[in-house]
PDB file of C-alpha atoms in Angstrom:
ATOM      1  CA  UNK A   1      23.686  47.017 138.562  1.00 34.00           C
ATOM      2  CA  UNK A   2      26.568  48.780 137.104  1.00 39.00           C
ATOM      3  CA  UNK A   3      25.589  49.579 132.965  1.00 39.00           C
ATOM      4  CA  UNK A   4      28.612  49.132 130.803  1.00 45.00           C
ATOM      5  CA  UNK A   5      31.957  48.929 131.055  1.00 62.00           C
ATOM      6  CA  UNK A   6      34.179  51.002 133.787  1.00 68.00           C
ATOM      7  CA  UNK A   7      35.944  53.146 131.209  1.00 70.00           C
ATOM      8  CA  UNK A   8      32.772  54.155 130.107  1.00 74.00           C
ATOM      9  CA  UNK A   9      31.666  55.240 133.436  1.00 80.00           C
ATOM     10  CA  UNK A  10      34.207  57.521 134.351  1.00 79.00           C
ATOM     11  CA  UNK A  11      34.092  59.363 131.167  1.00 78.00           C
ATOM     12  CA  UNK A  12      30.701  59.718 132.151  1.00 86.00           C
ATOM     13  CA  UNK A  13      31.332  60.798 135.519  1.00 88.00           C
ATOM     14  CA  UNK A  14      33.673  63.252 133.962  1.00 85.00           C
ATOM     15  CA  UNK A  15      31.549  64.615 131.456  1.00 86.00           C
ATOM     16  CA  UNK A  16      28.729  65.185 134.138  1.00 92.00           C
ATOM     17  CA  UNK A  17      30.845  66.819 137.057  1.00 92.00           C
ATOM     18  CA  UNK A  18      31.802  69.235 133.974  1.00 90.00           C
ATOM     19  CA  UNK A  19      28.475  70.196 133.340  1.00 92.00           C
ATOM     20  CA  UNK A  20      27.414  70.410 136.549  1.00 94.00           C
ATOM     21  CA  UNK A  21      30.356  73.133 137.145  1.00 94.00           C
ATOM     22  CA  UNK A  22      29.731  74.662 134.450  1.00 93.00           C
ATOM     23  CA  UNK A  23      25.806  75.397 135.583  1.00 94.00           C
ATOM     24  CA  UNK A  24      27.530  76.286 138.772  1.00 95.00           C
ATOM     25  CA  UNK A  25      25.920  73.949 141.109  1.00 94.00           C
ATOM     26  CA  UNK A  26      27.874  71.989 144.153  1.00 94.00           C
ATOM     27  CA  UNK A  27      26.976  68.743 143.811  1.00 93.00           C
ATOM     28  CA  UNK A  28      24.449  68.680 147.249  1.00 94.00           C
ATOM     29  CA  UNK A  29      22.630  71.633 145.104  1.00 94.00           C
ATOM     30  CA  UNK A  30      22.241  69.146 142.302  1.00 94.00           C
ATOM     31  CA  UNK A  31      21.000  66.433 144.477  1.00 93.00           C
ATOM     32  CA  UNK A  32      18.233  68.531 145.452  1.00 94.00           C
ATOM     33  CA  UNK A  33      17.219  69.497 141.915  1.00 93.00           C
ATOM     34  CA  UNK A  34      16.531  66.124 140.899  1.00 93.00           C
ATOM     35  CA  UNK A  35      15.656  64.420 144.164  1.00 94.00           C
ATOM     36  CA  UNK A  36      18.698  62.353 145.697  1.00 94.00           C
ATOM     37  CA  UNK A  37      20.909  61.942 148.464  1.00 93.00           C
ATOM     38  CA  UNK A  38      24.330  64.058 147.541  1.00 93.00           C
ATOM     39  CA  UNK A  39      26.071  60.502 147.676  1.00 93.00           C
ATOM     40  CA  UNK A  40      24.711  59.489 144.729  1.00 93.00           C
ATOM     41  CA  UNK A  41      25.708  62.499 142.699  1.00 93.00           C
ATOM     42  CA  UNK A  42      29.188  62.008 144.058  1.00 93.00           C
ATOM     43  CA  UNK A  43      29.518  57.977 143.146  1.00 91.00           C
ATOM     44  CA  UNK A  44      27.626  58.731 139.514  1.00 91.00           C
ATOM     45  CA  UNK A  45      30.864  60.912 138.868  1.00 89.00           C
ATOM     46  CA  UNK A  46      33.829  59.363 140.054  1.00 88.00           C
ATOM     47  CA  UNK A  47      32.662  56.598 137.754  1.00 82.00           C
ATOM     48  CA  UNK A  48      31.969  53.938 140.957  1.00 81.00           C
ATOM     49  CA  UNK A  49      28.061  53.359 140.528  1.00 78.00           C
ATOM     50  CA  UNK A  50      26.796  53.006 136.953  1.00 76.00           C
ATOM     51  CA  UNK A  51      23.009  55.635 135.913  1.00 83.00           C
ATOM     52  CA  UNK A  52      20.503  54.633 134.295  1.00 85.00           C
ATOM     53  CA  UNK A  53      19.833  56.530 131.141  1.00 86.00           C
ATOM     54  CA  UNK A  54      17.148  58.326 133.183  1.00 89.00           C
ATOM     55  CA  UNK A  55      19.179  59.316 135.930  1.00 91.00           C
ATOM     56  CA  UNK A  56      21.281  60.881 133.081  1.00 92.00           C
ATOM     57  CA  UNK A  57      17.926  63.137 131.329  1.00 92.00           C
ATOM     58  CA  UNK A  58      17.159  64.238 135.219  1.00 93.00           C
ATOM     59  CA  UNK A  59      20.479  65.505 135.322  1.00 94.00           C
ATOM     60  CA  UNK A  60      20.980  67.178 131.994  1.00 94.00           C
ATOM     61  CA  UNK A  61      17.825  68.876 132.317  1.00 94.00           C
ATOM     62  CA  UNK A  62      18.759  70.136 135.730  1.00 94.00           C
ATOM     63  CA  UNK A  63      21.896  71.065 134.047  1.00 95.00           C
ATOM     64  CA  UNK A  64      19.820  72.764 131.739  1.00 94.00           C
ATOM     65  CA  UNK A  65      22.066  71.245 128.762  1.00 92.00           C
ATOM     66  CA  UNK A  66      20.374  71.491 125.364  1.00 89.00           C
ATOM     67  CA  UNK A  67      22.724  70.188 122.849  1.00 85.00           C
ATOM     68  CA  UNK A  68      21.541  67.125 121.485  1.00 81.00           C
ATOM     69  CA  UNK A  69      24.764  65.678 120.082  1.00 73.00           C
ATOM     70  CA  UNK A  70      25.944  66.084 123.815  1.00 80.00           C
ATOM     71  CA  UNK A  71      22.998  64.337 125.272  1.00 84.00           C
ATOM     72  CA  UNK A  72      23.305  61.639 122.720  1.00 77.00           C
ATOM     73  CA  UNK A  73      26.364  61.227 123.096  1.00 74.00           C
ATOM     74  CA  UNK A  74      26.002  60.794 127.242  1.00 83.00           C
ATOM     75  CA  UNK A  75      23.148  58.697 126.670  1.00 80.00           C
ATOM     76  CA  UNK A  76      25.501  56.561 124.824  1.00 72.00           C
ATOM     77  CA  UNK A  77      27.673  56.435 127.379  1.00 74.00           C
ATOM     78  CA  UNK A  78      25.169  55.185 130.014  1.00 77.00           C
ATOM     79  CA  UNK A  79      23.876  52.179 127.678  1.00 66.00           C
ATOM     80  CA  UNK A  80      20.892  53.819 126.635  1.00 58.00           C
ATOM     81  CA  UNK A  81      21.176  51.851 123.373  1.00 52.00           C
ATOM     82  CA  UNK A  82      21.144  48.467 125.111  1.00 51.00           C
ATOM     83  CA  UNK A  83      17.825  48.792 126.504  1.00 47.00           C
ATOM     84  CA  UNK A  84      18.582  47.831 129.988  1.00 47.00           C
ATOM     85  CA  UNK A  85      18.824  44.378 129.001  1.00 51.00           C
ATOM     86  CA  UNK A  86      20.742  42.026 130.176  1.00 60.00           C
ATOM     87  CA  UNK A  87      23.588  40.489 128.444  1.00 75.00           C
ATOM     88  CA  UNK A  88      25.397  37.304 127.555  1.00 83.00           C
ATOM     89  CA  UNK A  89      28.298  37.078 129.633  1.00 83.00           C
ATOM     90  CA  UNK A  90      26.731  38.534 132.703  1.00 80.00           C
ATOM     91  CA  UNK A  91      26.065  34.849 132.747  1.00 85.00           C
ATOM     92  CA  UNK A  92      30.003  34.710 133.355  1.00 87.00           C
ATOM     93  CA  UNK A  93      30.507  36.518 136.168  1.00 82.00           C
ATOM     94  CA  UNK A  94      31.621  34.179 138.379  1.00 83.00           C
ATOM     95  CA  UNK A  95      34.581  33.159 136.029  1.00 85.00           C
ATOM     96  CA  UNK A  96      35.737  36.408 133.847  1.00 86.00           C
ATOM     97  CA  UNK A  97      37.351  39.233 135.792  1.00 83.00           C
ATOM     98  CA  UNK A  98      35.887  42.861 135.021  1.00 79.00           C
ATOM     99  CA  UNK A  99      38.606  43.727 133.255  1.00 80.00           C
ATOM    100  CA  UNK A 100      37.801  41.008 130.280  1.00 85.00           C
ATOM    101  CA  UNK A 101      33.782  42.045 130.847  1.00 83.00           C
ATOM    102  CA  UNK A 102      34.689  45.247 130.458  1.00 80.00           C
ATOM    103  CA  UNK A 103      36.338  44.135 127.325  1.00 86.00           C
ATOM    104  CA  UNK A 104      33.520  42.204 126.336  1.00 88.00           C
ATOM    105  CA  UNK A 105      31.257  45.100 126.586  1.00 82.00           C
ATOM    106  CA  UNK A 106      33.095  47.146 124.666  1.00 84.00           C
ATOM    107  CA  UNK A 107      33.509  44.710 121.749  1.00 89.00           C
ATOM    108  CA  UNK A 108      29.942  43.975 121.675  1.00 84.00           C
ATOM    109  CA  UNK A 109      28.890  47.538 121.332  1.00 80.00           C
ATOM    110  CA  UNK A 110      31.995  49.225 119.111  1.00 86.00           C
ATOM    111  CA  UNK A 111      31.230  49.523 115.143  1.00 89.00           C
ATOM    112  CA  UNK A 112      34.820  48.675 114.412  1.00 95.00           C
ATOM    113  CA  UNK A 113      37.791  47.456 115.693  1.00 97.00           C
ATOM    114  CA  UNK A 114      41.286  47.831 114.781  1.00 97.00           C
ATOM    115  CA  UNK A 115      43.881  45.667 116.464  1.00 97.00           C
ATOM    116  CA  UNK A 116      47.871  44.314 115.938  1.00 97.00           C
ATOM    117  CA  UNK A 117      48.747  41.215 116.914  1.00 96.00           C
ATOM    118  CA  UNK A 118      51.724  39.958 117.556  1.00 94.00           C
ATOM    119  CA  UNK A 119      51.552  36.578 118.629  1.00 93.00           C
ATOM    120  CA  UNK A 120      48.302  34.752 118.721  1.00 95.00           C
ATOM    121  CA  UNK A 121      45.553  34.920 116.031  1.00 97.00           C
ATOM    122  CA  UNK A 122      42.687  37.384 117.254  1.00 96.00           C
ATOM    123  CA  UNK A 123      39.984  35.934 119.345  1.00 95.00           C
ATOM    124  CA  UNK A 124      37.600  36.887 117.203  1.00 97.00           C
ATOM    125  CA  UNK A 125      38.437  34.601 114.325  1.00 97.00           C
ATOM    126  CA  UNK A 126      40.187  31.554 116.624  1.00 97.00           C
ATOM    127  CA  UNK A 127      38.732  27.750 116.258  1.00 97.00           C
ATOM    128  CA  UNK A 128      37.686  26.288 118.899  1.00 97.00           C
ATOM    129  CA  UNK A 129      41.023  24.134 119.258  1.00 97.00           C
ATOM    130  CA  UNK A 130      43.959  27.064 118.961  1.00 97.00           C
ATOM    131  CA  UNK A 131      41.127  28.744 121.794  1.00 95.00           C
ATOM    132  CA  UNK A 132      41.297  25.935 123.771  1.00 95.00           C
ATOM    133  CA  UNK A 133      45.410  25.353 123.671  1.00 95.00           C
ATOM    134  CA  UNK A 134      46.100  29.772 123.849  1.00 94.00           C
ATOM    135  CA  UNK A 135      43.330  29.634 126.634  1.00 91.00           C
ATOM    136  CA  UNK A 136      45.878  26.414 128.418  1.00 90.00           C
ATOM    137  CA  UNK A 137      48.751  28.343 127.874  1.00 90.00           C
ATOM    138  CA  UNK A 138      47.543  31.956 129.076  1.00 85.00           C
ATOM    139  CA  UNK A 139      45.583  30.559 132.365  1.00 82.00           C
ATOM    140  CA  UNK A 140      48.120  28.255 133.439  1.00 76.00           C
ATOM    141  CA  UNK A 141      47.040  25.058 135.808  1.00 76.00           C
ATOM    142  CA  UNK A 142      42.911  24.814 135.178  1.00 78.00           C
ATOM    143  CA  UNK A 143      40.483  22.161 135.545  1.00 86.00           C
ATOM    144  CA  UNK A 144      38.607  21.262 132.528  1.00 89.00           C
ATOM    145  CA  UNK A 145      35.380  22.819 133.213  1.00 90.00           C
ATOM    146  CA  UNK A 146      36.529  25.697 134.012  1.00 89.00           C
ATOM    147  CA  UNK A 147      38.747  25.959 130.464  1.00 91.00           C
ATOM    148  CA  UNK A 148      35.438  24.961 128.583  1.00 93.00           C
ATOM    149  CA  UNK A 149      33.685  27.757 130.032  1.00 93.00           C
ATOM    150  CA  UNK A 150      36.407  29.954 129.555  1.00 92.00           C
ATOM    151  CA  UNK A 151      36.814  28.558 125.346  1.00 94.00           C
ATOM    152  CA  UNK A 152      32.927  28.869 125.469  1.00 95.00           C
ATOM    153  CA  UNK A 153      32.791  33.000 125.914  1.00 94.00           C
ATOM    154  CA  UNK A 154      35.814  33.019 123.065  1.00 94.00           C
ATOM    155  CA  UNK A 155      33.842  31.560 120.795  1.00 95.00           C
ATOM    156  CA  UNK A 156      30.931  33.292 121.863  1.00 95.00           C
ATOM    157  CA  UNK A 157      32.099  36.902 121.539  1.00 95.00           C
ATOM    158  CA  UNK A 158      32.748  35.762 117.872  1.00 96.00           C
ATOM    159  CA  UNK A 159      28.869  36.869 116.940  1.00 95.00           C
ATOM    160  CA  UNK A 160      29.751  40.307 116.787  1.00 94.00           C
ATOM    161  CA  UNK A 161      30.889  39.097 113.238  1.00 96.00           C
ATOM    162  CA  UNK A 162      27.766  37.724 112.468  1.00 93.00           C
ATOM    163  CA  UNK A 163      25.264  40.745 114.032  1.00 90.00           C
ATOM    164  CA  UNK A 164      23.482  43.103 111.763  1.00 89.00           C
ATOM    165  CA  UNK A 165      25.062  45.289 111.239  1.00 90.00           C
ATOM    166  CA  UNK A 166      28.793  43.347 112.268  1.00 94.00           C
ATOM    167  CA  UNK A 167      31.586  44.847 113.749  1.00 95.00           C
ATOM    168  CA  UNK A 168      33.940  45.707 111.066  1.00 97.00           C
ATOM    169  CA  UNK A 169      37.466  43.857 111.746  1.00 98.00           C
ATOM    170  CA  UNK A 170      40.732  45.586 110.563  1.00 98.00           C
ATOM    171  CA  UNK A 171      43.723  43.593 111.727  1.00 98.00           C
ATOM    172  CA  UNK A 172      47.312  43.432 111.250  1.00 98.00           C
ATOM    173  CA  UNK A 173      49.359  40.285 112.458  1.00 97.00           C
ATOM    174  CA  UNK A 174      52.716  39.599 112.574  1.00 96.00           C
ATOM    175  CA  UNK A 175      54.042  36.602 110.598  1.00 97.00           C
ATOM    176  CA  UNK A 176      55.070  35.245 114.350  1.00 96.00           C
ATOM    177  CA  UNK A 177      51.060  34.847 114.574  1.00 97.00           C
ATOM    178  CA  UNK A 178      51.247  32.370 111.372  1.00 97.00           C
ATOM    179  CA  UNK A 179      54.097  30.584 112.038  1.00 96.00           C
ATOM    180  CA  UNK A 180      54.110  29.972 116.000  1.00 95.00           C
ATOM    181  CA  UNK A 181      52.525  26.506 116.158  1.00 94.00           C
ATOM    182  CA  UNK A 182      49.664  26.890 118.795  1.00 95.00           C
ATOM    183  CA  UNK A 183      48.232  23.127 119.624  1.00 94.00           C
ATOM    184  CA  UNK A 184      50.634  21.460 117.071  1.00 95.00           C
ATOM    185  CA  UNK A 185      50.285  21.380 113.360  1.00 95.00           C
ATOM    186  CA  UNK A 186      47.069  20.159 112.840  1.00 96.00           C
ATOM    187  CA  UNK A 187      45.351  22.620 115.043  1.00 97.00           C
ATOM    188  CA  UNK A 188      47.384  25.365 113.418  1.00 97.00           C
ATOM    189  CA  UNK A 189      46.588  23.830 109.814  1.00 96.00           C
ATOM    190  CA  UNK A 190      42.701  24.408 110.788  1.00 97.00           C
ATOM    191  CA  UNK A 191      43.756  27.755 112.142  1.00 97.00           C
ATOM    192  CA  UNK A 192      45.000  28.834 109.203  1.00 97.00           C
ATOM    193  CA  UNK A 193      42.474  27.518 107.006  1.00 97.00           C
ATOM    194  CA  UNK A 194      40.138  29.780 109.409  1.00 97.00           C
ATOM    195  CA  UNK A 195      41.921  32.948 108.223  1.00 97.00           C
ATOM    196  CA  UNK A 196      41.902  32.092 104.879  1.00 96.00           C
ATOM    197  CA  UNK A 197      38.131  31.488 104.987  1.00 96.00           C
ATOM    198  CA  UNK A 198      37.886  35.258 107.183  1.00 95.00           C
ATOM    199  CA  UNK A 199      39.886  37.218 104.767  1.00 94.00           C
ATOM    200  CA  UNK A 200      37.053  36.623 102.494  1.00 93.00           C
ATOM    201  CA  UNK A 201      34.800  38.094 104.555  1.00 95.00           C
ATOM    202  CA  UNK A 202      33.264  41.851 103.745  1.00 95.00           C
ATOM    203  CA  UNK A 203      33.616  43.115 107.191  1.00 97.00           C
ATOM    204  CA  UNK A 204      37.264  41.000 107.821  1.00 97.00           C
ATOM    205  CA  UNK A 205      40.513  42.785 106.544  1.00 98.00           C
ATOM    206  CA  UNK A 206      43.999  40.599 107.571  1.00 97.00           C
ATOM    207  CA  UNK A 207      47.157  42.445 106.847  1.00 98.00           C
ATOM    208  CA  UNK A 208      50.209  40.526 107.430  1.00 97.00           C
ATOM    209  CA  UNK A 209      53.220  41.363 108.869  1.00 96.00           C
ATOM    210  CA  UNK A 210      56.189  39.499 107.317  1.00 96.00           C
ATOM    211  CA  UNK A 211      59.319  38.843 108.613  1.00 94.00           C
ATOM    212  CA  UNK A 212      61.371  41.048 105.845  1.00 93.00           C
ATOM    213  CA  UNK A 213      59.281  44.397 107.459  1.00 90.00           C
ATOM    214  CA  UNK A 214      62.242  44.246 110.160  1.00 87.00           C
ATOM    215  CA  UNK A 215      61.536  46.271 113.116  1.00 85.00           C
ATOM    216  CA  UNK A 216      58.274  48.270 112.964  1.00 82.00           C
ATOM    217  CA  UNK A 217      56.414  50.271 115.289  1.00 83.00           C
ATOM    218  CA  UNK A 218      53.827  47.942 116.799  1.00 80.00           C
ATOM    219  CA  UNK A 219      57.135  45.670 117.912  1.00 80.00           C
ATOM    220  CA  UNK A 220      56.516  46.901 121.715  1.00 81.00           C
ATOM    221  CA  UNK A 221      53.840  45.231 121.931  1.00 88.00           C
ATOM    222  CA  UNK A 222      49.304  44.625 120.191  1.00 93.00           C
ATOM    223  CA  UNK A 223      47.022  46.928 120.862  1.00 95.00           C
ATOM    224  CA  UNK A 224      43.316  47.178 120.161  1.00 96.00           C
ATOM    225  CA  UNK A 225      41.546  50.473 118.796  1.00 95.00           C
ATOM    226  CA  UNK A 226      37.692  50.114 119.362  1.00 93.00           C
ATOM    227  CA  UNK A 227      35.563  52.782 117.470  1.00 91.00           C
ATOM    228  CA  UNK A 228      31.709  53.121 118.096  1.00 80.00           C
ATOM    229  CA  UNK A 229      29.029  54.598 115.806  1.00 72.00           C
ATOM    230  CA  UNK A 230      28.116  58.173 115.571  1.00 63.00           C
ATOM    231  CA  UNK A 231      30.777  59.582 117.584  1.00 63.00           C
ATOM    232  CA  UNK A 232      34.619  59.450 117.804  1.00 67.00           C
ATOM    233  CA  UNK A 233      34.531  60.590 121.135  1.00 68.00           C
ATOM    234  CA  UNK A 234      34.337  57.239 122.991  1.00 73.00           C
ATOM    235  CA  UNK A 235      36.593  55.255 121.027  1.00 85.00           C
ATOM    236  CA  UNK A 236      39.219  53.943 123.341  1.00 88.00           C
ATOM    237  CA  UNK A 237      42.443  52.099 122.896  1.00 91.00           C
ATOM    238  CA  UNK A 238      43.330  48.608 124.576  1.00 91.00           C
ATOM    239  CA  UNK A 239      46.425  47.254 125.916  1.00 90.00           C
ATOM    240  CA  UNK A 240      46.894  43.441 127.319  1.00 78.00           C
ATOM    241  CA  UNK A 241      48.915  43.273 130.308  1.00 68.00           C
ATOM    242  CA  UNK A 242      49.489  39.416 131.827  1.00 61.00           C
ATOM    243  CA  UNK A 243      47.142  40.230 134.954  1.00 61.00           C
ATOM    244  CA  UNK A 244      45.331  43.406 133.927  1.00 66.00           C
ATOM    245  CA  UNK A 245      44.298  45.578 130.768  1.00 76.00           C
ATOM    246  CA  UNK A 246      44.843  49.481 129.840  1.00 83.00           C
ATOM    247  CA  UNK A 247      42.224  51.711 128.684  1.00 83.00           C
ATOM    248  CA  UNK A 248      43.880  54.581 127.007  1.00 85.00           C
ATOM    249  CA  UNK A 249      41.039  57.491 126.603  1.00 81.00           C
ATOM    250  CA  UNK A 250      42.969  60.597 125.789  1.00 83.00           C
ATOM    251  CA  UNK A 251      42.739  62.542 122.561  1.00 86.00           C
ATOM    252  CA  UNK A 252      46.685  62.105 121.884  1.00 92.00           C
ATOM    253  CA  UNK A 253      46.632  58.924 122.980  1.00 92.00           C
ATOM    254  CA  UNK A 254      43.904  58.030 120.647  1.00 92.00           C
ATOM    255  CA  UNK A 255      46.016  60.019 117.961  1.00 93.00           C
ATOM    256  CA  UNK A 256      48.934  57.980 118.192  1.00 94.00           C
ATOM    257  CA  UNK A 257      47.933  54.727 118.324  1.00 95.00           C
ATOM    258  CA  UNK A 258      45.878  55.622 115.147  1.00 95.00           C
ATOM    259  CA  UNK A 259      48.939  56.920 113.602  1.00 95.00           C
ATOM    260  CA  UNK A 260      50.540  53.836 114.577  1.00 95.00           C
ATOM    261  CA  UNK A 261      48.092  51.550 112.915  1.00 96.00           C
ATOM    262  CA  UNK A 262      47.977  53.241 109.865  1.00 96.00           C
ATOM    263  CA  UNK A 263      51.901  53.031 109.496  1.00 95.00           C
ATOM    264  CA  UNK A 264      51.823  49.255 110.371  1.00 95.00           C
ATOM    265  CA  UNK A 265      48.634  49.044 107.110  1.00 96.00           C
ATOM    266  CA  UNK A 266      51.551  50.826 104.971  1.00 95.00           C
ATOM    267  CA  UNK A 267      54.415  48.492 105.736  1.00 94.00           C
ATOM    268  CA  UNK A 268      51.862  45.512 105.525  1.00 97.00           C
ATOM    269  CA  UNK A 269      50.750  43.096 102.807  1.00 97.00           C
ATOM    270  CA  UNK A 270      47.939  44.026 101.214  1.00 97.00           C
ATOM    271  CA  UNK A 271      44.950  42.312 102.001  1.00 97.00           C
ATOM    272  CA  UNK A 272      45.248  40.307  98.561  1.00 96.00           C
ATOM    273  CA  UNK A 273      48.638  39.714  99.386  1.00 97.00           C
ATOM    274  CA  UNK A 274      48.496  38.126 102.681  1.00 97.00           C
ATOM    275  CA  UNK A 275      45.427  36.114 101.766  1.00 96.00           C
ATOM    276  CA  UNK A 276      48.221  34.387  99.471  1.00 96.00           C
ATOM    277  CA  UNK A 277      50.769  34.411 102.215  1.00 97.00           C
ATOM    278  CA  UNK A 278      48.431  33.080 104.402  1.00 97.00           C
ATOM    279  CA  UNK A 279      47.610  30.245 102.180  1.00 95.00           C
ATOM    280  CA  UNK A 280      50.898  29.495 101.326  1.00 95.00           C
ATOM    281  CA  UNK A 281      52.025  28.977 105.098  1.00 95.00           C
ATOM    282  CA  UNK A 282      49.295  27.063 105.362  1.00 93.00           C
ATOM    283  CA  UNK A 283      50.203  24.777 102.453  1.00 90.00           C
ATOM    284  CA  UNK A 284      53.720  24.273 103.637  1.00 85.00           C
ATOM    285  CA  UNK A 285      54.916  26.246 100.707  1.00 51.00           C
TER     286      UNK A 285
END
């Protein structure tokens, strides 16, 4: 079984080939030290077979790496903290493709998430109607049962609002969110309503983006920053394509799309602000 999500495990993979270099030991040599075949070494590091957080100690003791922020920080990276349990939408497997598990995962697990939207309403804060018409619309020709199931994980990956402690939601939408009228105007009405009743919320900040901004720097497209506790080192960046998603890792990469947020929170609403704006929209006003 492969533990967490595959961005995860080549950083892991990485971080392990480095160390093993760095004790100057071929990876057959390594192997030996802990008791496997030289294959498994190999697939642990290019990220293709997930470790258990055992596997990981073995290593780092054969690596003779002390650092305990480092081996935290590994550990993290092989789902130490989930227990080896299983979870929720491994129940999905059969419908989501890895690339929206490995979102999943990474949602789940992440402290705080930053994202900019530009057309739809975040998933995390969508009723089950505008799910069920952006789910129609994004998936094409479905059957029904498959669309519930697909509405059903939506909704579901909606607790991380409601865990202890919950994820902590920054987001910034453009006024296209608010005014593009997903399901027709009653749906939308509810939708709204939604965000009103989320921008309340203590771990829920909405920033909108009007109109009169003009052209801004999140205009090529959303993005989603996920941060995770203790450690900025595996926060990653997340970008939608139609068939496949991008997992943006790199230290300047991480950089500028956290520059990038921060200038799209200046040229925002404030969070007062576009509760009112919000509303307002909402009322017709």
């Amino acid at each position: 079984m492969q533990h967490g999500p595959a961005v995860r495990r080549r950083k892991l993979g990485a971080e392990l080939r480095a160390l093993r270099t760095g004790a100057g030991l071929t990876s057959g040599e390594a192997a030996r030290l802990v008791g496997w075949h030289q294959s498994k070494v190999s697939r642990i590091e290019t990220g293709t077979s997930g470790v258990k957080p055992s596997d990981v100690r073995l290593l780092l003791d054969a690596y003779g790496v002390e650092d305990r922020q480092l081996r935290e920080l590994l550990l993290v990276l092989s789902g130490a903290r989930d227990g080896g349990r299983d979870h929720w939408w491994q129940a999905y497997r059969g419908v989501l493709p890895p690339t929206y598990r490995d979102f999943i995962s990474l949602e789940s697990q992440a402290s705080a998430m930053r994202t900019l939207e530009t057309s739809v309403v975040p998933g995390l804060l969508q009723t089950p109607e505008y799910a069920r018409a952006v789910t129609r619309a994004a998936v094409g020709a479905v059957d029904e049962e498959r669309l519930d199931t697909l509405v059903e994980v939506r909704l579901a990956r909606q607790d991380v609002l409601r865990s202890d402690p919950p994820l902590t939601l920054s987001a910034v939408l453009d006024e296209a969110v608010l005014r593009r009228e997903v399901g027709g105007p009653e749906v939308m009405f509810r939708q709204l309503e939604r965000l009103v009743e989320a921008a309340r919320l203590p771990q829920v900040r909405l920033q909108v983006l009007p109109f009169s901004a003009g052209a801004h720097i999140g205009i090529t497209g959303p993005f989603v920053i996920f941060s995770f506790p203790s450690t900025s080192d595996l926060d990653v960046v997340v970008l939608d394509h139609l068939t496949s998603s991008l997992y943006l890792e790199r230290k300047e990469d991480l950089q500028a799309y956290t520059e990038a947020f921060d200038s799209l929170r200046i040229h925002a609403l404030s969070p007062e602000d576009s509760l009112d704006y919000i509303a307002a929209i909402k009322d017709g006003a």
